XYZ file of C-alpha atoms in Angstrom:
365
model
C 10.961 -22.935 16.995
C 7.659 -21.351 17.488
C 5.253 -21.782 14.468
C 4.944 -18.074 14.274
C 8.740 -17.835 13.681
C 8.383 -20.642 10.654
C 5.986 -17.968 9.094
C 8.067 -15.202 9.660
C 11.518 -16.719 8.402
C 9.650 -18.016 5.458
C 7.766 -14.714 4.312
C 11.285 -13.208 4.444
C 12.851 -15.678 2.467
C 10.306 -15.614 -0.357
C 10.596 -11.575 0.042
C 14.042 -12.080 -1.043
C 13.728 -14.744 -3.583
C 11.241 -12.535 -5.088
C 12.739 -9.497 -4.724
C 16.213 -10.081 -6.061
C 14.805 -11.212 -9.449
C 12.887 -8.124 -10.026
C 15.738 -5.666 -9.075
C 17.587 -7.509 -11.917
C 14.922 -7.507 -14.289
C 14.190 -4.014 -14.029
C 17.919 -3.052 -14.409
C 17.942 -5.140 -17.536
C 14.926 -3.154 -18.722
C 16.389 0.121 -17.948
C 19.346 -0.923 -20.453
C 21.960 -2.174 -18.017
C 25.385 -2.708 -19.970
C 25.947 -6.129 -18.971
C 23.997 -9.432 -19.100
C 21.832 -10.348 -16.005
C 20.401 -13.521 -14.771
C 16.919 -12.364 -15.233
C 15.326 -15.961 -16.092
C 15.787 -18.020 -12.803
C 12.905 -16.936 -11.302
C 9.764 -15.458 -12.946
C 6.862 -15.382 -10.489
C 7.699 -12.146 -8.924
C 4.127 -10.288 -8.293
C 2.719 -13.890 -7.173
C 5.421 -14.544 -4.751
C 5.107 -10.943 -3.477
C 1.227 -10.969 -2.810
C 0.490 -14.453 -2.209
C 4.141 -15.025 -0.634
C 5.611 -12.455 1.566
C 2.089 -10.623 2.117
C -0.062 -13.273 2.778
C 2.455 -15.249 5.552
C 2.919 -11.755 6.807
C -0.852 -10.957 7.348
C -1.325 -14.825 8.263
C 1.196 -14.447 10.864
C -0.822 -11.486 12.271
C -3.952 -13.392 12.200
C -2.844 -16.599 13.585
C -0.379 -15.117 16.083
C -0.002 -11.733 16.643
C -3.696 -10.652 16.900
C -4.840 -13.894 18.075
C -2.687 -13.943 21.513
C -4.230 -10.478 22.008
C -7.900 -11.320 21.166
C -8.215 -14.963 22.586
C -5.082 -14.920 24.615
C -3.166 -17.629 22.886
C -2.344 -18.172 19.150
C -3.787 -20.582 16.816
C -2.997 -24.180 16.967
C 0.474 -25.116 16.150
C -0.908 -27.676 13.416
C -3.013 -25.017 11.577
C -0.330 -22.278 11.566
C 2.059 -25.013 9.966
C -0.538 -26.306 7.557
C -1.249 -22.518 6.429
C 2.619 -21.966 6.002
C 2.920 -25.161 3.578
C 0.068 -24.331 1.557
C 1.381 -20.743 0.645
C 4.926 -22.571 0.258
C 3.559 -24.976 -2.006
C 1.476 -22.565 -3.976
C 4.599 -20.331 -4.452
C 6.517 -23.298 -5.917
C 3.901 -24.653 -8.035
C 3.438 -20.803 -9.648
C 6.822 -20.989 -10.635
C 6.573 -23.905 -12.216
C 3.393 -22.494 -14.150
C 0.734 -24.920 -12.422
C -2.397 -23.317 -12.059
C -3.339 -25.511 -9.290
C -1.272 -22.435 -7.337
C -4.038 -20.395 -7.351
C -6.436 -22.898 -5.634
C -3.618 -23.404 -3.168
C -3.775 -19.613 -2.100
C -7.567 -20.118 -1.592
C -7.566 -22.829 0.706
C -4.931 -20.828 2.622
C -7.531 -17.770 2.649
C -10.294 -20.130 3.462
C -7.965 -21.321 6.469
C -7.547 -17.761 7.449
C -11.415 -16.936 6.980
C -12.417 -19.546 9.223
C -10.290 -19.169 12.043
C -11.241 -15.205 11.968
C -14.762 -16.208 12.858
C -12.996 -15.328 16.290
C -12.596 -11.745 15.813
C -16.224 -11.432 15.091
C -17.091 -12.838 18.770
C -15.977 -10.670 21.766
C -12.330 -11.149 22.804
C -11.433 -12.787 26.327
C -11.890 -9.802 28.040
C -15.023 -8.850 26.651
C -14.204 -6.259 23.755
C -16.637 -6.510 21.159
C -15.966 -6.495 17.794
C -15.431 -3.266 15.740
C -14.950 -2.480 12.241
C -11.526 -3.583 12.414
C -12.578 -7.131 12.906
C -15.514 -7.036 10.132
C -13.113 -5.576 7.724
C -10.096 -8.147 8.034
C -12.799 -11.007 7.206
C -13.986 -8.738 4.062
C -10.613 -8.088 2.616
C -10.030 -12.525 3.052
C -13.526 -13.137 1.601
C -12.819 -10.413 -1.244
C -9.373 -11.641 -2.087
C -10.453 -15.375 -2.240
C -12.853 -14.070 -5.015
C -10.042 -12.268 -6.816
C -7.789 -15.398 -6.396
C -10.442 -17.392 -8.272
C -10.596 -14.815 -11.279
C -6.776 -14.643 -11.332
C -6.861 -18.550 -11.788
C -8.351 -17.834 -15.122
C -7.725 -14.416 -16.168
C -4.021 -12.607 -15.973
C -5.170 -9.971 -13.971
C -1.566 -9.579 -11.806
C -2.858 -6.027 -10.412
C -5.881 -7.213 -8.826
C -3.818 -9.019 -6.367
C -2.450 -5.618 -4.831
C -6.064 -5.286 -3.375
C -5.325 -7.798 -0.708
C -2.529 -6.412 1.054
C -3.640 -2.681 0.393
C -7.342 -3.401 1.767
C -5.764 -5.210 4.820
C -4.000 -2.174 6.058
C -7.123 0.009 5.641
C -8.691 -2.638 8.006
C -5.582 -2.533 10.310
C -5.815 1.055 10.531
C -9.226 1.755 11.449
C -7.863 0.477 14.934
C -3.745 0.145 15.019
C -3.410 3.285 13.405
C -4.311 5.203 16.626
C -1.976 2.968 18.966
C 0.562 4.023 16.534
C 0.032 8.011 16.325
C 0.028 8.275 20.081
C -3.326 7.123 21.048
C -5.484 9.450 18.253
C -8.925 8.168 17.877
C -9.854 6.934 14.382
C -12.827 7.967 12.879
C -13.826 4.123 12.034
C -17.108 5.084 9.780
C -15.095 7.247 7.479
C -12.379 4.600 7.586
C -14.990 1.909 6.162
C -15.864 4.666 3.316
C -12.022 4.922 2.468
C -12.008 1.156 2.481
C -14.737 0.943 -0.007
C -13.517 3.611 -2.025
C -9.589 2.061 -2.167
C -11.453 -1.040 -3.143
C -13.495 0.032 -6.149
C -10.518 2.380 -7.266
C -7.904 -0.725 -7.387
C -10.729 -3.107 -8.756
C -11.454 -0.916 -11.246
C -7.900 -0.204 -12.631
C -7.925 0.962 -16.174
C -11.832 2.271 -15.797
C -11.996 6.390 -15.776
C -13.157 6.633 -12.528
C -10.495 4.527 -10.772
C -8.134 7.110 -9.800
C -11.234 9.286 -8.797
C -12.146 6.560 -6.024
C -8.368 5.907 -5.088
C -8.263 9.873 -4.490
C -11.475 9.464 -2.379
C -10.109 6.738 -0.391
C -6.971 8.578 -0.055
C -8.832 11.614 1.072
C -10.916 9.759 3.514
C -8.637 7.870 5.177
C -5.827 10.942 5.687
C -8.894 12.879 7.353
C -9.938 9.963 9.315
C -6.323 9.415 10.913
C -4.702 12.530 10.489
C -1.547 11.054 10.103
C 0.682 14.305 9.352
C -1.012 16.431 12.042
C -0.760 13.713 14.660
C 1.065 13.590 18.158
C 3.322 10.338 19.243
C 6.898 9.409 17.702
C 8.315 11.230 14.690
C 9.382 8.130 12.722
C 5.914 6.256 12.393
C 4.523 9.728 11.266
C 7.020 10.347 8.693
C 7.026 6.765 7.499
C 3.121 6.588 6.986
C 2.856 9.935 6.005
C 5.217 9.329 3.175
C 3.249 5.862 2.410
C -0.017 8.131 1.986
C 1.789 10.118 -0.276
C 2.761 7.176 -2.230
C -0.673 6.188 -2.460
C -1.982 9.518 -3.907
C 0.949 9.215 -6.735
C -0.388 5.923 -7.313
C -3.816 7.201 -8.272
C -2.328 10.193 -10.442
C 0.275 7.857 -12.411
C -2.178 5.079 -13.460
C -1.472 5.743 -17.016
C 1.907 4.064 -16.783
C 1.432 0.486 -15.285
C 4.921 0.241 -13.699
C 4.655 3.297 -11.961
C 1.041 2.840 -10.803
C 1.950 -0.627 -9.354
C 5.001 0.016 -7.658
C 3.932 3.300 -5.933
C 1.111 1.320 -4.617
C 3.101 -1.897 -3.604
C 6.614 -0.084 -2.758
C 5.436 3.221 -1.845
C 2.133 2.262 -0.184
C 2.504 -1.173 1.300
C 6.088 -1.093 2.494
C 6.194 2.568 3.797
C 3.280 1.254 6.104
C 4.831 -1.913 7.244
C 8.168 0.277 8.118
C 5.942 2.635 9.937
C 3.611 0.492 11.646
C 5.837 -0.855 13.940
C 3.600 -1.467 17.040
C 2.130 -4.260 14.781
C 5.892 -5.664 13.840
C 6.708 -5.917 17.704
C 3.203 -7.560 18.728
C 4.122 -10.115 16.073
C 7.391 -10.405 17.471
C 6.307 -11.051 20.754
C 3.889 -13.538 19.835
C 6.630 -15.410 18.355
C 9.500 -15.263 20.905
C 7.245 -15.018 23.857
C 9.258 -11.821 25.230
C 8.893 -8.075 25.404
C 11.091 -6.778 22.707
C 12.327 -3.216 21.968
C 12.850 -2.142 18.243
C 14.672 1.313 17.400
C 13.697 2.028 14.099
C 16.337 3.485 11.592
C 15.494 6.039 8.857
C 18.464 4.326 6.572
C 15.585 1.714 5.183
C 13.262 4.487 4.910
C 15.535 6.663 2.770
C 16.849 4.135 0.422
C 13.423 2.724 -0.697
C 11.753 6.063 -1.200
C 15.068 7.366 -2.827
C 15.049 4.466 -5.267
C 11.369 4.752 -5.966
C 11.507 8.479 -6.764
C 14.117 7.215 -9.712
C 12.095 4.672 -10.648
C 8.941 6.844 -11.302
C 11.101 9.099 -12.612
C 12.351 6.508 -15.222
C 8.764 5.329 -15.859
C 7.682 8.876 -16.885
C 10.392 9.426 -19.469
C 13.481 10.746 -17.836
C 16.623 8.725 -18.903
C 20.003 9.075 -16.917
C 22.485 6.376 -15.953
C 22.034 7.111 -12.205
C 18.717 5.713 -12.829
C 19.687 2.551 -12.725
C 20.391 2.590 -9.087
C 16.523 2.965 -8.611
C 15.947 -0.806 -8.139
C 19.123 -1.719 -6.176
C 18.253 0.910 -3.642
C 14.469 -0.167 -3.109
C 15.753 -3.729 -2.641
C 18.255 -2.692 -0.009
C 15.894 -0.456 1.902
C 13.704 -3.317 2.124
C 16.342 -5.828 3.106
C 18.090 -3.656 5.278
C 14.835 -2.852 7.331
C 14.695 -6.729 8.232
C 18.262 -7.041 8.791
C 18.401 -4.032 11.168
C 15.428 -5.294 13.124
C 16.975 -8.906 13.648
C 20.217 -7.396 14.702
C 18.270 -5.757 17.652
C 16.046 -8.769 18.419
C 18.323 -11.583 18.286
C 20.434 -10.308 21.656
C 17.525 -9.626 22.911
C 15.965 -13.060 22.894
C 19.411 -14.696 23.416
C 19.799 -12.456 27.018
C 16.332 -13.405 27.861
C 16.656 -17.094 27.378
C 19.961 -16.969 29.178
C 18.382 -15.421 32.163
C 15.771 -17.711 32.305
C 18.026 -20.290 31.953
C 20.146 -19.608 34.726
C 17.053 -19.020 36.851
C 15.823 -22.273 36.265
C 19.364 -23.975 37.248
C 19.162 -22.046 40.288
C 15.825 -23.341 40.994
C 17.136 -27.178 40.988
C 20.634 -26.342 42.558
C 18.297 -25.162 45.429
C 15.969 -28.094 45.468
C 18.721 -30.554 45.124
Protein backbone atom coordinates (compact mmCIF):
# COMPACT_ATOMS: atom_id res chain seq x y z
CA UNK A 1 0.00 0.00 0.00
CA UNK A 2 1.41 3.37 -1.02
CA UNK A 3 1.83 5.89 1.84
CA UNK A 4 -0.36 8.43 0.08
CA UNK A 5 -3.21 5.92 0.12
CA UNK A 6 -2.60 5.49 3.85
CA UNK A 7 -3.09 9.24 4.38
CA UNK A 8 -6.18 9.37 2.16
CA UNK A 9 -7.94 6.47 3.86
CA UNK A 10 -7.03 7.76 7.33
CA UNK A 11 -8.44 11.15 6.38
CA UNK A 12 -11.72 9.67 5.14
CA UNK A 13 -11.90 7.54 8.30
CA UNK A 14 -11.54 10.64 10.49
CA UNK A 15 -14.08 12.46 8.32
CA UNK A 16 -16.59 9.71 9.05
CA UNK A 17 -15.66 9.55 12.74
CA UNK A 18 -16.00 13.29 13.21
CA UNK A 19 -18.97 13.80 10.92
CA UNK A 20 -21.50 11.21 12.08
CA UNK A 21 -21.53 12.35 15.74
CA UNK A 22 -21.89 15.95 14.55
CA UNK A 23 -24.98 14.97 12.55
CA UNK A 24 -26.50 13.33 15.61
CA UNK A 25 -25.63 16.28 17.85
CA UNK A 26 -27.26 18.83 15.55
CA UNK A 27 -30.39 16.69 15.21
CA UNK A 28 -30.55 16.53 19.02
CA UNK A 29 -30.17 20.31 19.25
CA UNK A 30 -33.06 20.65 16.80
CA UNK A 31 -35.29 18.63 19.14
CA UNK A 32 -35.23 15.17 17.56
CA UNK A 33 -38.01 13.29 19.40
CA UNK A 34 -35.97 10.16 20.19
CA UNK A 35 -32.72 9.73 22.18
CA UNK A 36 -29.53 9.83 20.10
CA UNK A 37 -25.99 8.65 21.01
CA UNK A 38 -24.50 12.14 21.22
CA UNK A 39 -21.73 11.54 23.76
CA UNK A 40 -19.57 8.84 22.19
CA UNK A 41 -17.36 11.31 20.30
CA UNK A 42 -16.83 14.95 21.26
CA UNK A 43 -13.89 16.27 19.21
CA UNK A 44 -15.83 17.24 16.07
CA UNK A 45 -14.16 20.52 15.10
CA UNK A 46 -10.65 19.27 15.94
CA UNK A 47 -10.95 16.05 13.95
CA UNK A 48 -12.37 17.88 10.93
CA UNK A 49 -9.70 20.61 10.83
CA UNK A 50 -6.62 18.90 12.28
CA UNK A 51 -7.65 15.43 11.20
CA UNK A 52 -9.40 15.34 7.84
CA UNK A 53 -8.24 18.66 6.34
CA UNK A 54 -4.71 18.37 7.71
CA UNK A 55 -4.34 14.91 6.13
CA UNK A 56 -5.92 16.09 2.86
CA UNK A 57 -3.56 19.08 2.63
CA UNK A 58 -0.59 17.01 3.80
CA UNK A 59 -1.32 14.51 1.05
CA UNK A 60 -1.36 17.32 -1.49
CA UNK A 61 2.01 18.68 -0.32
CA UNK A 62 3.83 15.39 0.32
CA UNK A 63 2.44 13.36 -2.59
CA UNK A 64 0.51 15.11 -5.37
CA UNK A 65 2.33 18.45 -5.58
CA UNK A 66 5.66 16.80 -4.74
CA UNK A 67 5.32 14.45 -7.73
CA UNK A 68 4.65 17.44 -9.92
CA UNK A 69 7.33 19.78 -8.52
CA UNK A 70 10.28 17.46 -7.84
CA UNK A 71 9.34 14.31 -9.78
CA UNK A 72 8.58 12.03 -6.82
CA UNK A 73 6.77 11.89 -3.51
CA UNK A 74 8.26 12.73 -0.15
CA UNK A 75 10.15 9.82 1.49
CA UNK A 76 7.84 7.06 2.68
CA UNK A 77 9.06 7.33 6.27
CA UNK A 78 8.25 11.06 6.35
CA UNK A 79 4.71 10.51 5.05
CA UNK A 80 4.12 7.76 7.61
CA UNK A 81 5.51 9.83 10.50
CA UNK A 82 3.27 12.74 9.49
CA UNK A 83 0.21 10.46 9.32
CA UNK A 84 0.91 8.83 12.68
CA UNK A 85 1.38 12.23 14.34
CA UNK A 86 -1.98 13.44 13.03
CA UNK A 87 -3.69 10.23 14.14
CA UNK A 88 -2.17 10.38 17.63
CA UNK A 89 -3.09 14.05 18.00
CA UNK A 90 -6.73 13.24 17.29
CA UNK A 91 -6.75 10.32 19.73
CA UNK A 92 -5.24 12.51 22.46
CA UNK A 93 -7.70 15.31 21.77
CA UNK A 94 -10.61 12.94 22.26
CA UNK A 95 -9.02 12.04 25.61
CA UNK A 96 -8.81 15.80 26.47
CA UNK A 97 -5.02 15.65 26.53
CA UNK A 98 -3.49 19.07 25.68
CA UNK A 99 -0.51 17.34 24.06
CA UNK A 100 -2.76 16.87 21.03
CA UNK A 101 -2.12 20.48 19.94
CA UNK A 102 1.64 20.10 20.22
CA UNK A 103 1.58 16.99 18.02
CA UNK A 104 -0.34 19.02 15.42
CA UNK A 105 2.39 21.67 15.59
CA UNK A 106 5.05 18.99 14.99
CA UNK A 107 3.05 17.70 11.99
CA UNK A 108 2.83 21.26 10.62
CA UNK A 109 6.57 21.76 11.13
CA UNK A 110 7.16 18.59 9.07
CA UNK A 111 5.05 20.06 6.27
CA UNK A 112 6.78 23.45 6.53
CA UNK A 113 10.23 21.90 6.43
CA UNK A 114 9.35 19.78 3.40
CA UNK A 115 7.61 22.73 1.70
CA UNK A 116 10.95 24.48 1.38
CA UNK A 117 11.39 22.53 -1.85
CA UNK A 118 8.53 24.60 -3.30
CA UNK A 119 10.49 27.79 -2.64
CA UNK A 120 13.17 26.64 -5.11
CA UNK A 121 12.82 26.04 -8.86
CA UNK A 122 11.03 22.85 -9.92
CA UNK A 123 12.70 19.93 -11.68
CA UNK A 124 11.81 21.47 -15.06
CA UNK A 125 12.93 24.96 -14.05
CA UNK A 126 9.63 26.57 -13.05
CA UNK A 127 10.17 29.37 -10.56
CA UNK A 128 8.12 29.68 -7.35
CA UNK A 129 5.06 31.91 -7.62
CA UNK A 130 2.59 33.37 -5.11
CA UNK A 131 1.08 29.89 -4.89
CA UNK A 132 4.29 28.41 -3.45
CA UNK A 133 4.87 31.17 -0.93
CA UNK A 134 1.25 31.35 0.24
CA UNK A 135 1.24 27.62 0.97
CA UNK A 136 4.31 28.04 3.17
CA UNK A 137 2.91 31.11 4.95
CA UNK A 138 -0.36 29.28 5.59
CA UNK A 139 1.49 26.51 7.43
CA UNK A 140 3.40 29.11 9.44
CA UNK A 141 0.22 31.01 10.36
CA UNK A 142 -1.52 27.76 11.28
CA UNK A 143 1.29 26.70 13.62
CA UNK A 144 0.87 30.01 15.46
CA UNK A 145 -2.90 29.53 15.61
CA UNK A 146 -2.54 26.03 17.06
CA UNK A 147 -0.16 27.42 19.71
CA UNK A 148 -2.92 29.81 20.81
CA UNK A 149 -5.53 27.06 20.70
CA UNK A 150 -3.40 24.93 23.03
CA UNK A 151 -4.04 27.58 25.69
CA UNK A 152 -7.28 29.33 24.69
CA UNK A 153 -10.60 27.83 23.59
CA UNK A 154 -10.77 29.40 20.13
CA UNK A 155 -12.02 26.65 17.78
CA UNK A 156 -13.10 28.97 14.95
CA UNK A 157 -9.51 30.05 14.37
CA UNK A 158 -8.79 26.59 12.99
CA UNK A 159 -10.89 27.35 9.90
CA UNK A 160 -8.17 29.76 8.77
CA UNK A 161 -5.99 26.73 7.91
CA UNK A 162 -8.13 25.05 5.20
CA UNK A 163 -9.66 28.35 4.00
CA UNK A 164 -6.31 30.07 3.45
CA UNK A 165 -4.88 26.90 1.90
CA UNK A 166 -7.72 27.00 -0.64
CA UNK A 167 -6.93 30.63 -1.48
CA UNK A 168 -3.26 29.71 -1.88
CA UNK A 169 -4.04 26.77 -4.17
CA UNK A 170 -6.64 28.82 -6.06
CA UNK A 171 -3.96 31.32 -7.06
CA UNK A 172 -2.69 28.65 -9.46
CA UNK A 173 -4.86 25.55 -9.74
CA UNK A 174 -8.10 27.44 -10.23
CA UNK A 175 -6.86 28.42 -13.67
CA UNK A 176 -6.38 24.74 -14.54
CA UNK A 177 -9.89 23.90 -13.39
CA UNK A 178 -11.48 26.78 -15.30
CA UNK A 179 -10.19 25.92 -18.74
CA UNK A 180 -6.76 27.52 -18.50
CA UNK A 181 -8.01 30.90 -17.30
CA UNK A 182 -5.22 33.20 -16.09
CA UNK A 183 -5.54 34.08 -12.40
CA UNK A 184 -4.47 37.52 -11.18
CA UNK A 185 -2.00 36.43 -8.51
CA UNK A 186 -1.44 39.89 -7.03
CA UNK A 187 -5.17 40.24 -6.49
CA UNK A 188 -5.33 36.74 -4.97
CA UNK A 189 -2.60 37.71 -2.50
CA UNK A 190 -4.69 40.71 -1.41
CA UNK A 191 -7.72 38.44 -1.17
CA UNK A 192 -5.68 35.99 0.95
CA UNK A 193 -4.63 38.76 3.36
CA UNK A 194 -8.19 40.10 3.62
CA UNK A 195 -9.64 36.65 4.31
CA UNK A 196 -6.96 35.96 6.93
CA UNK A 197 -7.79 39.19 8.77
CA UNK A 198 -11.51 38.48 8.50
CA UNK A 199 -11.33 34.95 9.94
CA UNK A 200 -8.74 35.71 12.61
CA UNK A 201 -10.71 38.79 13.64
CA UNK A 202 -14.02 36.95 14.03
CA UNK A 203 -16.24 38.79 16.49
CA UNK A 204 -14.69 42.19 15.73
CA UNK A 205 -16.79 44.83 13.90
CA UNK A 206 -14.57 44.87 10.79
CA UNK A 207 -14.33 41.10 10.39
CA UNK A 208 -17.28 40.87 7.94
CA UNK A 209 -15.85 43.80 5.96
CA UNK A 210 -12.50 42.06 5.43
CA UNK A 211 -14.20 38.77 4.55
CA UNK A 212 -16.35 40.50 1.93
CA UNK A 213 -13.20 42.17 0.58
CA UNK A 214 -11.49 38.78 0.33
CA UNK A 215 -14.56 37.33 -1.37
CA UNK A 216 -14.80 40.16 -3.90
CA UNK A 217 -11.08 40.26 -4.73
CA UNK A 218 -10.82 36.49 -5.15
CA UNK A 219 -13.96 36.34 -7.29
CA UNK A 220 -12.69 39.14 -9.55
CA UNK A 221 -9.20 37.61 -9.77
CA UNK A 222 -10.54 34.20 -10.76
CA UNK A 223 -13.69 35.09 -12.68
CA UNK A 224 -15.33 31.83 -11.64
CA UNK A 225 -18.95 32.50 -12.69
CA UNK A 226 -18.05 33.80 -16.18
CA UNK A 227 -15.15 31.47 -16.92
CA UNK A 228 -15.03 28.77 -19.57
CA UNK A 229 -14.48 25.08 -19.05
CA UNK A 230 -16.61 22.27 -17.69
CA UNK A 231 -19.90 23.26 -16.02
CA UNK A 232 -19.50 21.04 -12.92
CA UNK A 233 -16.45 22.79 -11.40
CA UNK A 234 -17.88 26.20 -12.28
CA UNK A 235 -21.15 25.38 -10.53
CA UNK A 236 -19.42 23.86 -7.49
CA UNK A 237 -16.95 26.73 -7.13
CA UNK A 238 -19.57 29.43 -7.71
CA UNK A 239 -21.64 27.78 -4.98
CA UNK A 240 -18.58 27.72 -2.71
CA UNK A 241 -18.02 31.44 -3.21
CA UNK A 242 -21.71 32.17 -2.52
CA UNK A 243 -21.33 30.42 0.84
CA UNK A 244 -18.15 32.37 1.54
CA UNK A 245 -20.16 35.57 1.14
CA UNK A 246 -22.98 34.17 3.29
CA UNK A 247 -20.48 33.33 6.06
CA UNK A 248 -19.42 36.98 6.17
CA UNK A 249 -23.03 38.15 6.40
CA UNK A 250 -24.26 35.78 9.14
CA UNK A 251 -21.47 36.22 11.68
CA UNK A 252 -24.01 37.14 14.35
CA UNK A 253 -25.03 33.48 14.40
CA UNK A 254 -22.04 31.30 15.31
CA UNK A 255 -23.35 27.99 13.90
CA UNK A 256 -24.47 29.58 10.63
CA UNK A 257 -21.10 31.33 10.25
CA UNK A 258 -18.99 28.27 11.03
CA UNK A 259 -20.86 25.88 8.77
CA UNK A 260 -21.35 28.32 5.89
CA UNK A 261 -17.56 28.56 5.85
CA UNK A 262 -16.67 24.96 6.73
CA UNK A 263 -19.31 23.05 4.77
CA UNK A 264 -20.40 25.62 2.21
CA UNK A 265 -17.08 27.11 1.17
CA UNK A 266 -14.59 24.35 1.97
CA UNK A 267 -16.47 21.24 0.87
CA UNK A 268 -17.98 22.76 -2.28
CA UNK A 269 -14.44 23.71 -3.23
CA UNK A 270 -13.19 20.18 -2.51
CA UNK A 271 -15.99 18.86 -4.73
CA UNK A 272 -15.26 21.37 -7.50
CA UNK A 273 -11.47 21.15 -7.74
CA UNK A 274 -11.49 17.58 -8.98
CA UNK A 275 -8.23 18.10 -10.90
CA UNK A 276 -6.39 18.33 -7.57
CA UNK A 277 -8.15 15.16 -6.43
CA UNK A 278 -7.16 13.34 -9.61
CA UNK A 279 -3.53 14.45 -9.22
CA UNK A 280 -3.62 13.09 -5.68
CA UNK A 281 -5.02 9.76 -6.87
CA UNK A 282 -2.36 9.54 -9.57
CA UNK A 283 0.32 10.14 -6.95
CA UNK A 284 -1.19 7.46 -4.73
CA UNK A 285 -1.90 4.77 -7.35
CA UNK A 286 0.69 5.62 -9.98
CA UNK A 287 -2.10 5.33 -12.60
CA UNK A 288 -3.76 7.90 -14.84
CA UNK A 289 -7.40 7.82 -13.78
CA UNK A 290 -10.61 9.49 -14.88
CA UNK A 291 -13.33 10.54 -12.45
CA UNK A 292 -16.70 11.74 -13.72
CA UNK A 293 -18.23 13.93 -11.02
CA UNK A 294 -21.83 13.49 -9.91
CA UNK A 295 -24.14 16.36 -9.06
CA UNK A 296 -25.89 14.30 -6.37
CA UNK A 297 -23.38 15.02 -3.55
CA UNK A 298 -23.42 18.70 -4.50
CA UNK A 299 -27.21 18.87 -4.34
CA UNK A 300 -27.49 16.96 -1.04
CA UNK A 301 -24.76 18.97 0.70
CA UNK A 302 -26.14 22.36 -0.28
CA UNK A 303 -29.79 21.50 0.28
CA UNK A 304 -28.91 20.32 3.78
CA UNK A 305 -26.81 23.42 4.44
CA UNK A 306 -29.58 25.79 3.29
CA UNK A 307 -31.92 24.01 5.71
CA UNK A 308 -29.36 24.26 8.52
CA UNK A 309 -28.78 27.99 8.10
CA UNK A 310 -32.55 28.50 7.83
CA UNK A 311 -32.94 26.77 11.21
CA UNK A 312 -30.05 28.78 12.69
CA UNK A 313 -31.73 32.01 11.65
CA UNK A 314 -34.93 31.14 13.48
CA UNK A 315 -37.24 29.04 11.31
CA UNK A 316 -38.48 25.86 13.00
CA UNK A 317 -40.03 22.99 11.03
CA UNK A 318 -39.89 19.17 11.33
CA UNK A 319 -38.52 18.92 7.78
CA UNK A 320 -35.39 20.82 8.90
CA UNK A 321 -34.40 17.73 10.91
CA UNK A 322 -33.17 16.43 7.56
CA UNK A 323 -30.55 19.18 7.29
CA UNK A 324 -27.65 17.45 9.07
CA UNK A 325 -28.26 13.98 7.54
CA UNK A 326 -28.40 15.49 4.04
CA UNK A 327 -25.06 17.24 4.59
CA UNK A 328 -23.45 14.06 5.91
CA UNK A 329 -24.81 11.87 3.11
CA UNK A 330 -23.71 14.45 0.54
CA UNK A 331 -20.09 14.40 1.73
CA UNK A 332 -19.91 10.62 2.18
CA UNK A 333 -21.55 9.98 -1.21
CA UNK A 334 -18.91 12.16 -2.90
CA UNK A 335 -16.10 9.85 -1.75
CA UNK A 336 -18.18 6.69 -2.22
CA UNK A 337 -18.91 7.57 -5.86
CA UNK A 338 -15.25 8.51 -6.39
CA UNK A 339 -13.96 5.15 -5.15
CA UNK A 340 -16.65 3.33 -7.10
CA UNK A 341 -15.05 4.73 -10.26
CA UNK A 342 -11.41 4.58 -9.20
CA UNK A 343 -11.10 1.04 -7.83
CA UNK A 344 -12.19 -0.78 -11.05
CA UNK A 345 -9.75 1.36 -13.09
CA UNK A 346 -6.84 0.54 -10.78
CA UNK A 347 -7.71 -3.17 -10.85
CA UNK A 348 -7.97 -3.13 -14.65
CA UNK A 349 -4.57 -1.48 -15.07
CA UNK A 350 -3.01 -3.78 -12.47
CA UNK A 351 -4.44 -6.82 -14.28
CA UNK A 352 -3.10 -5.62 -17.63
CA UNK A 353 0.36 -4.99 -16.17
CA UNK A 354 0.31 -8.42 -14.53
CA UNK A 355 -0.52 -10.09 -17.87
CA UNK A 356 2.29 -8.18 -19.60
CA UNK A 357 4.82 -9.23 -16.97
CA UNK A 358 3.59 -12.84 -17.17
CA UNK A 359 3.90 -12.76 -20.97
CA UNK A 360 7.45 -11.39 -20.79
CA UNK A 361 8.47 -14.14 -18.35
CA UNK A 362 6.94 -16.79 -20.61
CA UNK A 363 8.77 -15.40 -23.62
CA UNK A 364 12.12 -15.44 -21.77
CA UNK A 365 11.59 -19.03 -20.66
